[in-house]
Tab-separated table of C-alpha atoms in Angstrom:
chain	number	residue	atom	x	y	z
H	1	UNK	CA	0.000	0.000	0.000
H	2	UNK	CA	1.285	3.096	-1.244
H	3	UNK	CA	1.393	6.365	1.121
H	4	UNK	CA	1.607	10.155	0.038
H	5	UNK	CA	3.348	12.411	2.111
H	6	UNK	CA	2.283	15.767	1.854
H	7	UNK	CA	3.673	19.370	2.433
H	8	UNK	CA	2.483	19.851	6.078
H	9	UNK	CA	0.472	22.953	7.870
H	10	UNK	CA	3.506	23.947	9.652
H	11	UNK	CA	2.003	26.940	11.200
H	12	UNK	CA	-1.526	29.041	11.340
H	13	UNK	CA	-0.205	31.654	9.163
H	14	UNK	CA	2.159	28.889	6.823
H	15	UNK	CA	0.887	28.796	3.518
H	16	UNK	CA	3.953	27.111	1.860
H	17	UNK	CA	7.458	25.846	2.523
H	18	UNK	CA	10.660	25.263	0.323
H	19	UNK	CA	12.008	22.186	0.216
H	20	UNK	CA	15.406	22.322	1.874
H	21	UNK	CA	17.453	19.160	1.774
H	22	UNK	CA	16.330	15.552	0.900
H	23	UNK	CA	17.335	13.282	3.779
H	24	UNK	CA	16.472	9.801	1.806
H	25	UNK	CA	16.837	9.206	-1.886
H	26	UNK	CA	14.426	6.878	-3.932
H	27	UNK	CA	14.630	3.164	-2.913
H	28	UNK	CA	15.931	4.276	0.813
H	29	UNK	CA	14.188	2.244	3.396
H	30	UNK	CA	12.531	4.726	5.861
H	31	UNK	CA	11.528	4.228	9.869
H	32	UNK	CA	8.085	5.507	11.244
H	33	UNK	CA	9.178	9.180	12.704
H	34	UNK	CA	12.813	9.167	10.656
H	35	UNK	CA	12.976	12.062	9.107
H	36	UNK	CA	12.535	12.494	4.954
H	37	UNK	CA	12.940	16.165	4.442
H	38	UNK	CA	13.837	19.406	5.624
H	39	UNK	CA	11.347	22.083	4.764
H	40	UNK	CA	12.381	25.728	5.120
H	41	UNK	CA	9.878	28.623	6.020
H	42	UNK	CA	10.964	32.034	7.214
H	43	UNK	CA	14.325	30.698	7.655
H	44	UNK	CA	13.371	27.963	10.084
H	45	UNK	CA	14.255	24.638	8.813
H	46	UNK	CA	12.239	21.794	9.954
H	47	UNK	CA	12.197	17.770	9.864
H	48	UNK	CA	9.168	16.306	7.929
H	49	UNK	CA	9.293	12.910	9.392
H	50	UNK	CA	7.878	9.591	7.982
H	51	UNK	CA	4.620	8.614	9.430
H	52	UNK	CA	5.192	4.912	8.679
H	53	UNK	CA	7.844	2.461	7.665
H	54	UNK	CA	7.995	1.989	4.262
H	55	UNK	CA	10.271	2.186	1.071
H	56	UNK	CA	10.604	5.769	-0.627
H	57	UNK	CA	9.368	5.153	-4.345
H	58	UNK	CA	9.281	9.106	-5.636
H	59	UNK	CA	10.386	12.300	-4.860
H	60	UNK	CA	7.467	14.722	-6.602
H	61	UNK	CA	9.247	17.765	-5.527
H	62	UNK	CA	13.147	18.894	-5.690
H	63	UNK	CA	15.247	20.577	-3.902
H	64	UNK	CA	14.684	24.303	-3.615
H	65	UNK	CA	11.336	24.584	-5.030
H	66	UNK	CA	8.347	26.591	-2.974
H	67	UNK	CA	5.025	24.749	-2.969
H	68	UNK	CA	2.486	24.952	-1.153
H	69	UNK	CA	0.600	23.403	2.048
H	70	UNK	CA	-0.903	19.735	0.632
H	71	UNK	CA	1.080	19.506	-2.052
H	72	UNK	CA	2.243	16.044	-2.470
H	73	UNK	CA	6.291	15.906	-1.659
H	74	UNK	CA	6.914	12.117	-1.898
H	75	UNK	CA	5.514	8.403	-1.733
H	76	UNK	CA	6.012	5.711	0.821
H	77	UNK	CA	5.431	2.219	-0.232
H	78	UNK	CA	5.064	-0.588	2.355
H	79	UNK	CA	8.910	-2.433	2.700
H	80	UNK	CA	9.384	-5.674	0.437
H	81	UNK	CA	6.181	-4.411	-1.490
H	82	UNK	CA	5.724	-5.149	-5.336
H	83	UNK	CA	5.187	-1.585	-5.539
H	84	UNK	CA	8.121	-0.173	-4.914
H	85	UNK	CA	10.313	-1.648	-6.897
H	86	UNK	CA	7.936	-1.412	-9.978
H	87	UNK	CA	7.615	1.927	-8.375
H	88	UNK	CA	10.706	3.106	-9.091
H	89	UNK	CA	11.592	1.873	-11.745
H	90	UNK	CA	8.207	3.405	-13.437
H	91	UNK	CA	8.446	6.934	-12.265
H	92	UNK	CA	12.454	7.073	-13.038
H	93	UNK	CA	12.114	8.831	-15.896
H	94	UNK	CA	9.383	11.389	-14.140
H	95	UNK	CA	11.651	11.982	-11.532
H	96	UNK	CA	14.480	12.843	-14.196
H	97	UNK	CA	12.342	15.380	-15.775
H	98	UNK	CA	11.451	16.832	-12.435
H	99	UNK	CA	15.029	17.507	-11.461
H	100	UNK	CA	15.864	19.025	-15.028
H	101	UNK	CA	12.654	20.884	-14.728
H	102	UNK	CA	14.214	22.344	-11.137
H	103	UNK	CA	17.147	22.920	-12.198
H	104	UNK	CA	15.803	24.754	-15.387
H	105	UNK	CA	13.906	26.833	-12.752
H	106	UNK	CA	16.791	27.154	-10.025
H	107	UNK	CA	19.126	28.718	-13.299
H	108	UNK	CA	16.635	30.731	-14.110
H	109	UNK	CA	16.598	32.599	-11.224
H	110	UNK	CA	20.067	32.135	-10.933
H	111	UNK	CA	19.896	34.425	-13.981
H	112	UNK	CA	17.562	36.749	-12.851
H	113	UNK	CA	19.667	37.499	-9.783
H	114	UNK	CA	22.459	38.149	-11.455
H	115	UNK	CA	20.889	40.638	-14.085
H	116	UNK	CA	19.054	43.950	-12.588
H	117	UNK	CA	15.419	42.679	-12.411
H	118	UNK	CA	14.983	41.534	-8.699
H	119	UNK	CA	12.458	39.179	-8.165
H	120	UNK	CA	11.529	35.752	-5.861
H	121	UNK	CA	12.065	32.985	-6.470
H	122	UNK	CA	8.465	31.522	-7.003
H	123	UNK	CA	7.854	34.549	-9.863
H	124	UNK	CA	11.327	32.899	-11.512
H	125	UNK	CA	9.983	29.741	-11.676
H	126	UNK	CA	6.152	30.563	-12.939
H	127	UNK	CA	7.972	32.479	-15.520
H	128	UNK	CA	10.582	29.556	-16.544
H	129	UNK	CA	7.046	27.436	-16.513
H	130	UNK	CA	5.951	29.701	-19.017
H	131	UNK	CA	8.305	30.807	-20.930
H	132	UNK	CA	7.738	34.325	-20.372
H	133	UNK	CA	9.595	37.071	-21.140
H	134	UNK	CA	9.838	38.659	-18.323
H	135	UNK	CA	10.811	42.897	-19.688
H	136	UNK	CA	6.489	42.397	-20.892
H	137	UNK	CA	4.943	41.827	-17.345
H	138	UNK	CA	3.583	44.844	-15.797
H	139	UNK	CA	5.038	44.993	-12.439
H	140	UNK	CA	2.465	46.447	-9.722
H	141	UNK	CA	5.024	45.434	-6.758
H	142	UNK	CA	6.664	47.884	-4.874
H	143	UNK	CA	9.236	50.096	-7.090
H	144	UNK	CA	7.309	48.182	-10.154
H	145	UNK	CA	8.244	44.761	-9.328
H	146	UNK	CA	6.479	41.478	-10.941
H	147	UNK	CA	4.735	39.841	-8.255
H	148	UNK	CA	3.319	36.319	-8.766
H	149	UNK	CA	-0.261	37.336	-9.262
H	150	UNK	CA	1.212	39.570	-11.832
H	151	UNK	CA	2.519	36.657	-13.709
H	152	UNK	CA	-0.192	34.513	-13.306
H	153	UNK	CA	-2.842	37.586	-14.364
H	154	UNK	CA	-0.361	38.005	-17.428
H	155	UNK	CA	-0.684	33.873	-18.335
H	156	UNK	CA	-4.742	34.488	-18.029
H	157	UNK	CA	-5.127	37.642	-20.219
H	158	UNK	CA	-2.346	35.656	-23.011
H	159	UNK	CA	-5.346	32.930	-22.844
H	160	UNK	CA	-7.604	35.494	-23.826
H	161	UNK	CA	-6.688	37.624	-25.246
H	162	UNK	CA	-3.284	40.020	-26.103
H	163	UNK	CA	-0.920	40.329	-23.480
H	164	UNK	CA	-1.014	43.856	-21.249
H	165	UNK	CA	1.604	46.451	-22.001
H	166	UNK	CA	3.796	46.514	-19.313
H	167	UNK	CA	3.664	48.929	-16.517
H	168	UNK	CA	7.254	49.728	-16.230
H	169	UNK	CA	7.205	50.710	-19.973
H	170	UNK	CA	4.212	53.147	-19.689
H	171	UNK	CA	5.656	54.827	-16.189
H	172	UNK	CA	2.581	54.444	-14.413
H	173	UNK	CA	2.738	54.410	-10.551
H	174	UNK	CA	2.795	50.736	-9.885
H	175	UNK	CA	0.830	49.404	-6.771
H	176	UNK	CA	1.752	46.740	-4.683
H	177	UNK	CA	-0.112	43.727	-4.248
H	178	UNK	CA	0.692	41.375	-0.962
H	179	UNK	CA	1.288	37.822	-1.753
H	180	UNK	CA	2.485	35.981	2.088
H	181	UNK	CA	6.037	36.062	3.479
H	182	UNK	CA	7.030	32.348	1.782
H	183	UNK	CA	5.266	33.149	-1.849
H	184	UNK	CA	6.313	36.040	-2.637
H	185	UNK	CA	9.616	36.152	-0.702
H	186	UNK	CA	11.028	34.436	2.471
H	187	UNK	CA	10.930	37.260	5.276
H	188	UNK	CA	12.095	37.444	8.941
H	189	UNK	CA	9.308	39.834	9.727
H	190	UNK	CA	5.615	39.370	11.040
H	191	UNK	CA	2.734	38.870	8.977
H	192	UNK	CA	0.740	41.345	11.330
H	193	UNK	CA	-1.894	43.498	9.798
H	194	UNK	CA	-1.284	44.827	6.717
H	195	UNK	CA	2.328	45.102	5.434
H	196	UNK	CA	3.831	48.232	4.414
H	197	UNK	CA	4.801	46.845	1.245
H	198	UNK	CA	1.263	45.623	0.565
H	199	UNK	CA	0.043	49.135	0.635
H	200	UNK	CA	2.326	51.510	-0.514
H	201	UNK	CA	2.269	53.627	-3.852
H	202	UNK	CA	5.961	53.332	-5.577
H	203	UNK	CA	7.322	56.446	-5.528
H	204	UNK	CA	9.855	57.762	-7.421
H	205	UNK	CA	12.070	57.384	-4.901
H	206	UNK	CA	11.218	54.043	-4.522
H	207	UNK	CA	11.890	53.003	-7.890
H	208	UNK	CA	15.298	54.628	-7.362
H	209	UNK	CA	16.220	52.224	-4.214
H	210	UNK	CA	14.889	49.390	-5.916
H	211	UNK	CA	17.037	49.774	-8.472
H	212	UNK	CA	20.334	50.833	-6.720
H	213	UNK	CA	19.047	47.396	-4.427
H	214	UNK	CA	19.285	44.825	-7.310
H	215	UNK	CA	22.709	42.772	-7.915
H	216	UNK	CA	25.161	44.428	-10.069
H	217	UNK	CA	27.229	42.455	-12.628
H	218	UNK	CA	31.010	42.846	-11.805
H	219	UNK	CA	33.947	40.726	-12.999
H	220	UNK	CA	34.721	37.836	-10.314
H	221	UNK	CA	38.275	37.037	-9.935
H	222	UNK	CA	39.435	33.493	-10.666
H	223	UNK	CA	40.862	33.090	-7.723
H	224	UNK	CA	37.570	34.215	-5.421
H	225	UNK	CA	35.665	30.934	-4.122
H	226	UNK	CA	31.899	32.041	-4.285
H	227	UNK	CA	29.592	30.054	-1.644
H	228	UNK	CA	26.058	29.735	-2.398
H	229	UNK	CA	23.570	31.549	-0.735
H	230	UNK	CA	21.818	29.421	1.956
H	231	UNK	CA	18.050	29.885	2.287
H	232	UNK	CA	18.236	31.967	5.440
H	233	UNK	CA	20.888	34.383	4.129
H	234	UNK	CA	18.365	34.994	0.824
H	235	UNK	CA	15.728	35.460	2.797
H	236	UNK	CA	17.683	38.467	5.349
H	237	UNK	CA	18.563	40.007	1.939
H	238	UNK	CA	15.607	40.361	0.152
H	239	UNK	CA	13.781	41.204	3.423
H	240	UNK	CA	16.705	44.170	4.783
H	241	UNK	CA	16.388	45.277	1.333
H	242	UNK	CA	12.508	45.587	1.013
H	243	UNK	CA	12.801	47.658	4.361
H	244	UNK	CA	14.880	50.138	3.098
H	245	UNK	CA	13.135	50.573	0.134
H	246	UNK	CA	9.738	51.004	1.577
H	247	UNK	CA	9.956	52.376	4.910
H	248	UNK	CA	11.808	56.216	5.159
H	249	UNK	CA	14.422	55.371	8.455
H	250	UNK	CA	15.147	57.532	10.718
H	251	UNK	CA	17.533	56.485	13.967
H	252	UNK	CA	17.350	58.598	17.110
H	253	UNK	CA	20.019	57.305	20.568
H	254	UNK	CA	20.278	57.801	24.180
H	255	UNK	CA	23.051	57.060	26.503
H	256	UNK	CA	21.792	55.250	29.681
H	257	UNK	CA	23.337	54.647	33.056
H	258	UNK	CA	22.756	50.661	33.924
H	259	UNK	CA	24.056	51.221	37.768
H	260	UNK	CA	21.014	50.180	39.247
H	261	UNK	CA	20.053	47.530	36.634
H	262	UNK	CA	23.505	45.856	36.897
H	263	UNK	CA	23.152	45.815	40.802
H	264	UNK	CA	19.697	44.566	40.753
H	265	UNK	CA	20.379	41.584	38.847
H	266	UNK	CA	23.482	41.175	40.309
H	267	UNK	CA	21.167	40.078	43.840
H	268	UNK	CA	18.556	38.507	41.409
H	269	UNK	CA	20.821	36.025	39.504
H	270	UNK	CA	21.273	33.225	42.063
H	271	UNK	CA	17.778	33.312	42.944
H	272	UNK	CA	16.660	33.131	38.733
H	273	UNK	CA	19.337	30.071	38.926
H	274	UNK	CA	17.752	28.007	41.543
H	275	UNK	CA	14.593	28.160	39.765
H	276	UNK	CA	16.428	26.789	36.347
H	277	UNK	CA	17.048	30.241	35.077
H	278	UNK	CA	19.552	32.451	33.525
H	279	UNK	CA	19.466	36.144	33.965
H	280	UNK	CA	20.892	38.177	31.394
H	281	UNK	CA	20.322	41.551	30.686
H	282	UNK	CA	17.895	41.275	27.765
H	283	UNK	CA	14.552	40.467	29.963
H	284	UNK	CA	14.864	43.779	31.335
H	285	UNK	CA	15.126	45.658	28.390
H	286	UNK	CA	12.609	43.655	27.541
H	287	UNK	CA	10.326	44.896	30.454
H	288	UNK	CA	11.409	48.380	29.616
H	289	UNK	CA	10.138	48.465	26.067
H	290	UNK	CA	6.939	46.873	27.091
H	291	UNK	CA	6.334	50.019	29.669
H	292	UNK	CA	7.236	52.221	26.635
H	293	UNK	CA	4.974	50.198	23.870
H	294	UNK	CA	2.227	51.295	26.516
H	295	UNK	CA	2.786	54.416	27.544
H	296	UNK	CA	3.642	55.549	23.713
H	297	UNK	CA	1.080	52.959	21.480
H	298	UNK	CA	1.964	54.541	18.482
H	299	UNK	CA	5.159	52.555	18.607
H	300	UNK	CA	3.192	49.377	18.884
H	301	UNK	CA	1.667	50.127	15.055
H	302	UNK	CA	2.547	49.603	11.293
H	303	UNK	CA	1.557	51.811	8.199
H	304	UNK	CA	-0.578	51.243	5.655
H	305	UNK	CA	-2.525	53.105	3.177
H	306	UNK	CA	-5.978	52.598	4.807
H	307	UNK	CA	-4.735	54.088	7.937
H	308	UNK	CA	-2.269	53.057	11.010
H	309	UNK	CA	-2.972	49.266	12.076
H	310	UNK	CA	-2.515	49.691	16.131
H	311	UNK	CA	-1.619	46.283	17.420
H	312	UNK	CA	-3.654	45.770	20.871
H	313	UNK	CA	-1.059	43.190	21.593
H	314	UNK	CA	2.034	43.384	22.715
H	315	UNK	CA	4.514	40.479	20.539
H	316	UNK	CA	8.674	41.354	21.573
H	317	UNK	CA	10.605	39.620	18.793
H	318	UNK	CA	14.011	39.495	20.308
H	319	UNK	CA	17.202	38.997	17.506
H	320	UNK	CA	19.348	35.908	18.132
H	321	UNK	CA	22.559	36.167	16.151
H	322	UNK	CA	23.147	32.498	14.672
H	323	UNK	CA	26.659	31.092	12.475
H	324	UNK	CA	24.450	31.461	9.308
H	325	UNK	CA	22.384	34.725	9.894
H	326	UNK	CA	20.333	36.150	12.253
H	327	UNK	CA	16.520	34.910	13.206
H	328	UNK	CA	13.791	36.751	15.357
H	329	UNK	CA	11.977	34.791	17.978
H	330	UNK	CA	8.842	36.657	18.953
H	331	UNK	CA	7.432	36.661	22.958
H	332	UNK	CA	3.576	36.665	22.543
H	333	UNK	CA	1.707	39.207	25.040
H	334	UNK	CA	5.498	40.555	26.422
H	335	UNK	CA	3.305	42.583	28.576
H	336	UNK	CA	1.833	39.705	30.904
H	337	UNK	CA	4.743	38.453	31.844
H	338	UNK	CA	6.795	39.358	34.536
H	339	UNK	CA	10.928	39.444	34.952
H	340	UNK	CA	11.166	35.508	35.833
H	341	UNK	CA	8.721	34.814	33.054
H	342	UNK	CA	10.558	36.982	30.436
H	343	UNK	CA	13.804	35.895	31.543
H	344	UNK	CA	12.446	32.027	31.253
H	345	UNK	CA	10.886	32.763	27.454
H	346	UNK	CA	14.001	34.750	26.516
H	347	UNK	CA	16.449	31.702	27.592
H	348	UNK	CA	14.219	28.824	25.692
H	349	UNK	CA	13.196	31.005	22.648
H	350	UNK	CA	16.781	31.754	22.240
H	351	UNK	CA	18.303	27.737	23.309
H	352	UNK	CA	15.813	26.638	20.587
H	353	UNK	CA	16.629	29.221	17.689
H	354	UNK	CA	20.555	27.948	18.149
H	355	UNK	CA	19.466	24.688	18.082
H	356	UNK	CA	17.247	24.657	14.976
H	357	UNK	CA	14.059	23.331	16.887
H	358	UNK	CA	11.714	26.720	16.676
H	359	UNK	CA	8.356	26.489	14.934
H	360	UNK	CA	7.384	28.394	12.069
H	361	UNK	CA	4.916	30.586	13.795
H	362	UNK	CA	7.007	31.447	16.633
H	363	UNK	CA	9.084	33.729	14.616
H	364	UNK	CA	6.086	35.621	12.915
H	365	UNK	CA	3.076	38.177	14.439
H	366	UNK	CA	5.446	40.135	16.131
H	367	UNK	CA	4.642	43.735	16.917
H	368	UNK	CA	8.227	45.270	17.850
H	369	UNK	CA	12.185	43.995	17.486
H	370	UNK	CA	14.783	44.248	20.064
H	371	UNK	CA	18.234	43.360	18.789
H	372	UNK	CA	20.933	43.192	21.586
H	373	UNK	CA	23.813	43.976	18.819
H	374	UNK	CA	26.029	44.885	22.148
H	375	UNK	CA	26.826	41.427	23.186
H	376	UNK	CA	29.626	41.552	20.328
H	377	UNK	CA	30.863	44.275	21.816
H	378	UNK	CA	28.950	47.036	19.543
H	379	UNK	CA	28.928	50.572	21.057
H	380	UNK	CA	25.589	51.771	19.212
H	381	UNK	CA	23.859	51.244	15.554
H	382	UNK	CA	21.412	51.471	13.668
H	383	UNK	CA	18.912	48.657	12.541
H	384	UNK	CA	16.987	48.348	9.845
H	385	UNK	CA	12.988	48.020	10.502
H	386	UNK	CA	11.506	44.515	10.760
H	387	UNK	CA	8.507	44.919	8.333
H	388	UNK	CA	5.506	45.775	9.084
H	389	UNK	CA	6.626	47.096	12.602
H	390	UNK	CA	7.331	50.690	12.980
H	391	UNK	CA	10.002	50.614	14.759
H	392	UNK	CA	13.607	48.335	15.665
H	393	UNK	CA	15.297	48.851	19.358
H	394	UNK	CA	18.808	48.345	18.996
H	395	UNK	CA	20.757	47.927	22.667
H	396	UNK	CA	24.718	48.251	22.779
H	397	UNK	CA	27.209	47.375	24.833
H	398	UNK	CA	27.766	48.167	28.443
H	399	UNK	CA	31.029	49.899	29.305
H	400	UNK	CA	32.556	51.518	32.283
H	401	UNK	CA	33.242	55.295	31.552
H	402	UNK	CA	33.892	58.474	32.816
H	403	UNK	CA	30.452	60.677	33.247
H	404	UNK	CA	29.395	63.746	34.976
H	405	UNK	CA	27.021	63.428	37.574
H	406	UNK	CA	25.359	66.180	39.482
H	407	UNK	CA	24.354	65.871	43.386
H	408	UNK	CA	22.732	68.693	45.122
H	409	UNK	CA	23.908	70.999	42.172
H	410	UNK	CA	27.700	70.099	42.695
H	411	UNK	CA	28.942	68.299	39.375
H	412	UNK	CA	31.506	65.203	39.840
H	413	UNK	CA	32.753	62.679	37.707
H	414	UNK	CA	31.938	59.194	38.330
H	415	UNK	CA	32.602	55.733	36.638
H	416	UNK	CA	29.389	54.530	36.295
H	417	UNK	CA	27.911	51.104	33.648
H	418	UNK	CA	27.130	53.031	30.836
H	419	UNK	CA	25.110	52.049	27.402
H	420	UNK	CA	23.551	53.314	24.268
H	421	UNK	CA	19.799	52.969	23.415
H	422	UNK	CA	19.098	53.221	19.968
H	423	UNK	CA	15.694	53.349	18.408
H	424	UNK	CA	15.250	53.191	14.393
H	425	UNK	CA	11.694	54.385	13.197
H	426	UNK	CA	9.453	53.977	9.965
H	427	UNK	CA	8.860	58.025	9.753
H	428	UNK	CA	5.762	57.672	7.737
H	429	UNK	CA	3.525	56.938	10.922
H	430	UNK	CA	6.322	58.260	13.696
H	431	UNK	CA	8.514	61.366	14.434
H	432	UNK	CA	11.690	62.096	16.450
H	433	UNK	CA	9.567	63.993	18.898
H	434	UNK	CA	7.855	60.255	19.352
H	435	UNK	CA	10.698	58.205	19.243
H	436	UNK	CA	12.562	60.298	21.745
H	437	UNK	CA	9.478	60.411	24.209
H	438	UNK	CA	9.742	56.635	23.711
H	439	UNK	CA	13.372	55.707	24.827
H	440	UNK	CA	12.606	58.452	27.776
H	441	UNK	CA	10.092	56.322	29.099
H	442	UNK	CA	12.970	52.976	28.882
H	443	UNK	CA	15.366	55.406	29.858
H	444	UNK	CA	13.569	56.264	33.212
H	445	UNK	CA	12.242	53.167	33.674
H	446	UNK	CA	15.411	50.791	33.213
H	447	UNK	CA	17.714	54.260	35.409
H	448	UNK	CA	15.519	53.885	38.565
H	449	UNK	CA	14.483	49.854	38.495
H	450	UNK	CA	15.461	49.135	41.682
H	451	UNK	CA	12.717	51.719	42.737
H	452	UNK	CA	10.305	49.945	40.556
């Protein structure tokens, strides 16, 4: 008895997944719960196991193509079965033309990529489907690019009828249309409300950055080695470079004295340990930006065209730097939790993004990003935005310096823990004025904790 395995519903807001890595081959005898396949989405990677024993007779879908949930992947056939070695042997030639037809699709967006037309991965391979030339598309993405539905709309009107004139060509504002994270392009960011990107006219200036964005041919030297670009590192490029383009940044920074902070989990960190739990200094920052996400809502909002989407929720994603890239775990309702539960989140979301066991959906729906860039030793920067949020805290690291304090109006210097709050902000829906009221509120909350 034959049985189909299936791209699985990896998440609420999963749609589709890329097919990583092939763990068995065709004719591989497979355990109940070994694992076939690695499936990436949003830069996760996870196992698709076997649900029974059995003998794999076809791979349906190679490597590096996006499909999408319920999509058959493979077939199992029970072990010492008739059917899988007639099986395999029958669908050997199918299986050839599916891994020419990949790699026809993987070199043409190979190609794409390297010319100055950026575009995903799934419009590549609709178009290498097709045969489409891709210069004839009218492009309503953001900065004019050709979305899938524009390629598919383009296939349906060539059944019809002539094809449409393309956008581009005519220099009509384009208008984006939002296709989720994994179909249009892999993205580290949220899939909360509606995305910038979804809603935003392309203005001039947007067409610009898109532009000066896409790859540039240059001459590679024979002796450079170039390493292919792995799933996760594709998916922080196209996403850091759809930021830019769409949201206007704008990065305002405060210095903060951590005196207090330092000394209060300096007499909380034996206590966190008995109870199985490290405390670092990222749960209080943490804490901090929740008391600012309510005192200052606006933060707690992303743009669109219909109006600002304010999140009633309160979703941290916190930045954990892996070997490979960087990935954004996401503490749901930061605001009910107190400093042991933070601190207990923060340690397990981050043990589980090293260790490749996070689920889809725990790195999307967030509402605002912390990135703790200091624990490399940075001083201050300045992040980009993690569409659709408005705004990215970035927290440096803390030094010992030299500062002037003033005590009952007599000025002295003192060496006192010192750091440097950052805060980057999408200035179509915030100011300065807001962002600095914002990282006041940390500011005085994180300088007098002890009191709090």
């Amino acid at each position: 008895m034959a049985t189909e395995i299936k791209m699985p519903q990896l998440g609420e807001s999963v749609t589709e997944g890329t097919i990583g890595k092939w763990l068995k081959q065709p004719g591989d005898h497979v355990e109940k719960y070994e694992a076939l396949l690695e499936v990436t989405t949003d830069k996760v990677d996870t196992e698709v196991p076997a649900p029974v024993d059995g003998i794999l007779r076809e791979i349906a879908v190679p490597e590096g193509t996006t499909v999408r949930v319920g999509t058959l992947l493979a077939v199992l056939d029970e072990p010492g079965g008739e059917a899988a070695s007639d099986g395999g042997r029958a669908t050997a030639q199918n299986e050839e033309a599916r891994a020419s037809n990949g790699q026809d699709q993987r070199s043409t967006v190979e190609t794409l990529e390297r010319s100055n037309t950026f575009v995903s991965p799934v419009v590549a391979r609709l178009v290498a489907e097709h045969s489409l030339d891709l210069s004839g598309i009218a492009g309503t993405g953001a900065g004019g690019r050709v979305t899938k539905q524009d390629v598919l709309k383009f296939v349906e009107a060539r059944k019809t009828g002539p094809a449409p004139a393309s956008a581009r060509a005519s220099g009509a504002p384009a208008r984006a249309t939002y296709e989720p994270a994994i179909q249009e392009a892999a993205t580290s960011g949220p899939q909360v409300g509606a995305p910038a990107e979804a809603k935003a006219t392309a203005a001039p200036i947007a067409t610009e950055a898109a532009g000066a964005a896409a790859p540039s041919a240059f001459d590679i030297p024979e002796d450079a080695e170039i390493v292919p670009l792995t799933a996760m590192r594709r998916s922080i490029a196209e996403h850091m470079v759809r930021s830019r383009r769409v949201a206007p940044h704008v990065t305002t920074v405060f210095e903060l004295d951590v005196s207090r902070l330092a000394a209060h989990r300096e007499r909380r960190k034996a206590e966190f340990e008995r109870q199985g739990v490290k405390l670092t200094f990222t749960p209080y920052f943490v804490q901090a930006a929740v008391a600012a996400l309510q005192a200052v809502p606006s933060v707690n909002a992303s743009y669109s065209d219909e109006g600002i989407v304010m999140h009633r929720r309160i979703h941290v994603g916190v930045a954990v730097a892996l070997e490979e890239g960087l990935i954004v775990p996401v503490l749901r309702d930061a605001d009910e939790k107190n400093l042991l539960g933070l601190a207990r989140a923060v340690n397990d979301l981050s043990e589980r993004a090293r260790g490749r066991r996070l689920k889809p959906d725990e790195t999307q729906g967030g509402t605002f990003t912390i990135t703790n860039h200091g624990v490399s030793g940075s001083l201050f920067a300045a992040p980009i935005i993690n569409q659709p949020q408005a705004a990215i805290l970035g927290v440096g690291a803390i030094q010992k310096r030299a500062v002037v304090i003033t005590q009952n109006d007599v000025d002295a210097i003192a060496i006192r823990p010192m750091c440097y709050l950052s805060l980057t902000i999408d200035h179509r829906l915030l100011d300065g004025a807001t962002a600095d009221r914002f990282l006041g509120v940390m500011k005085e909350f994180l300088e007098r904790y002890a009191d709090s």
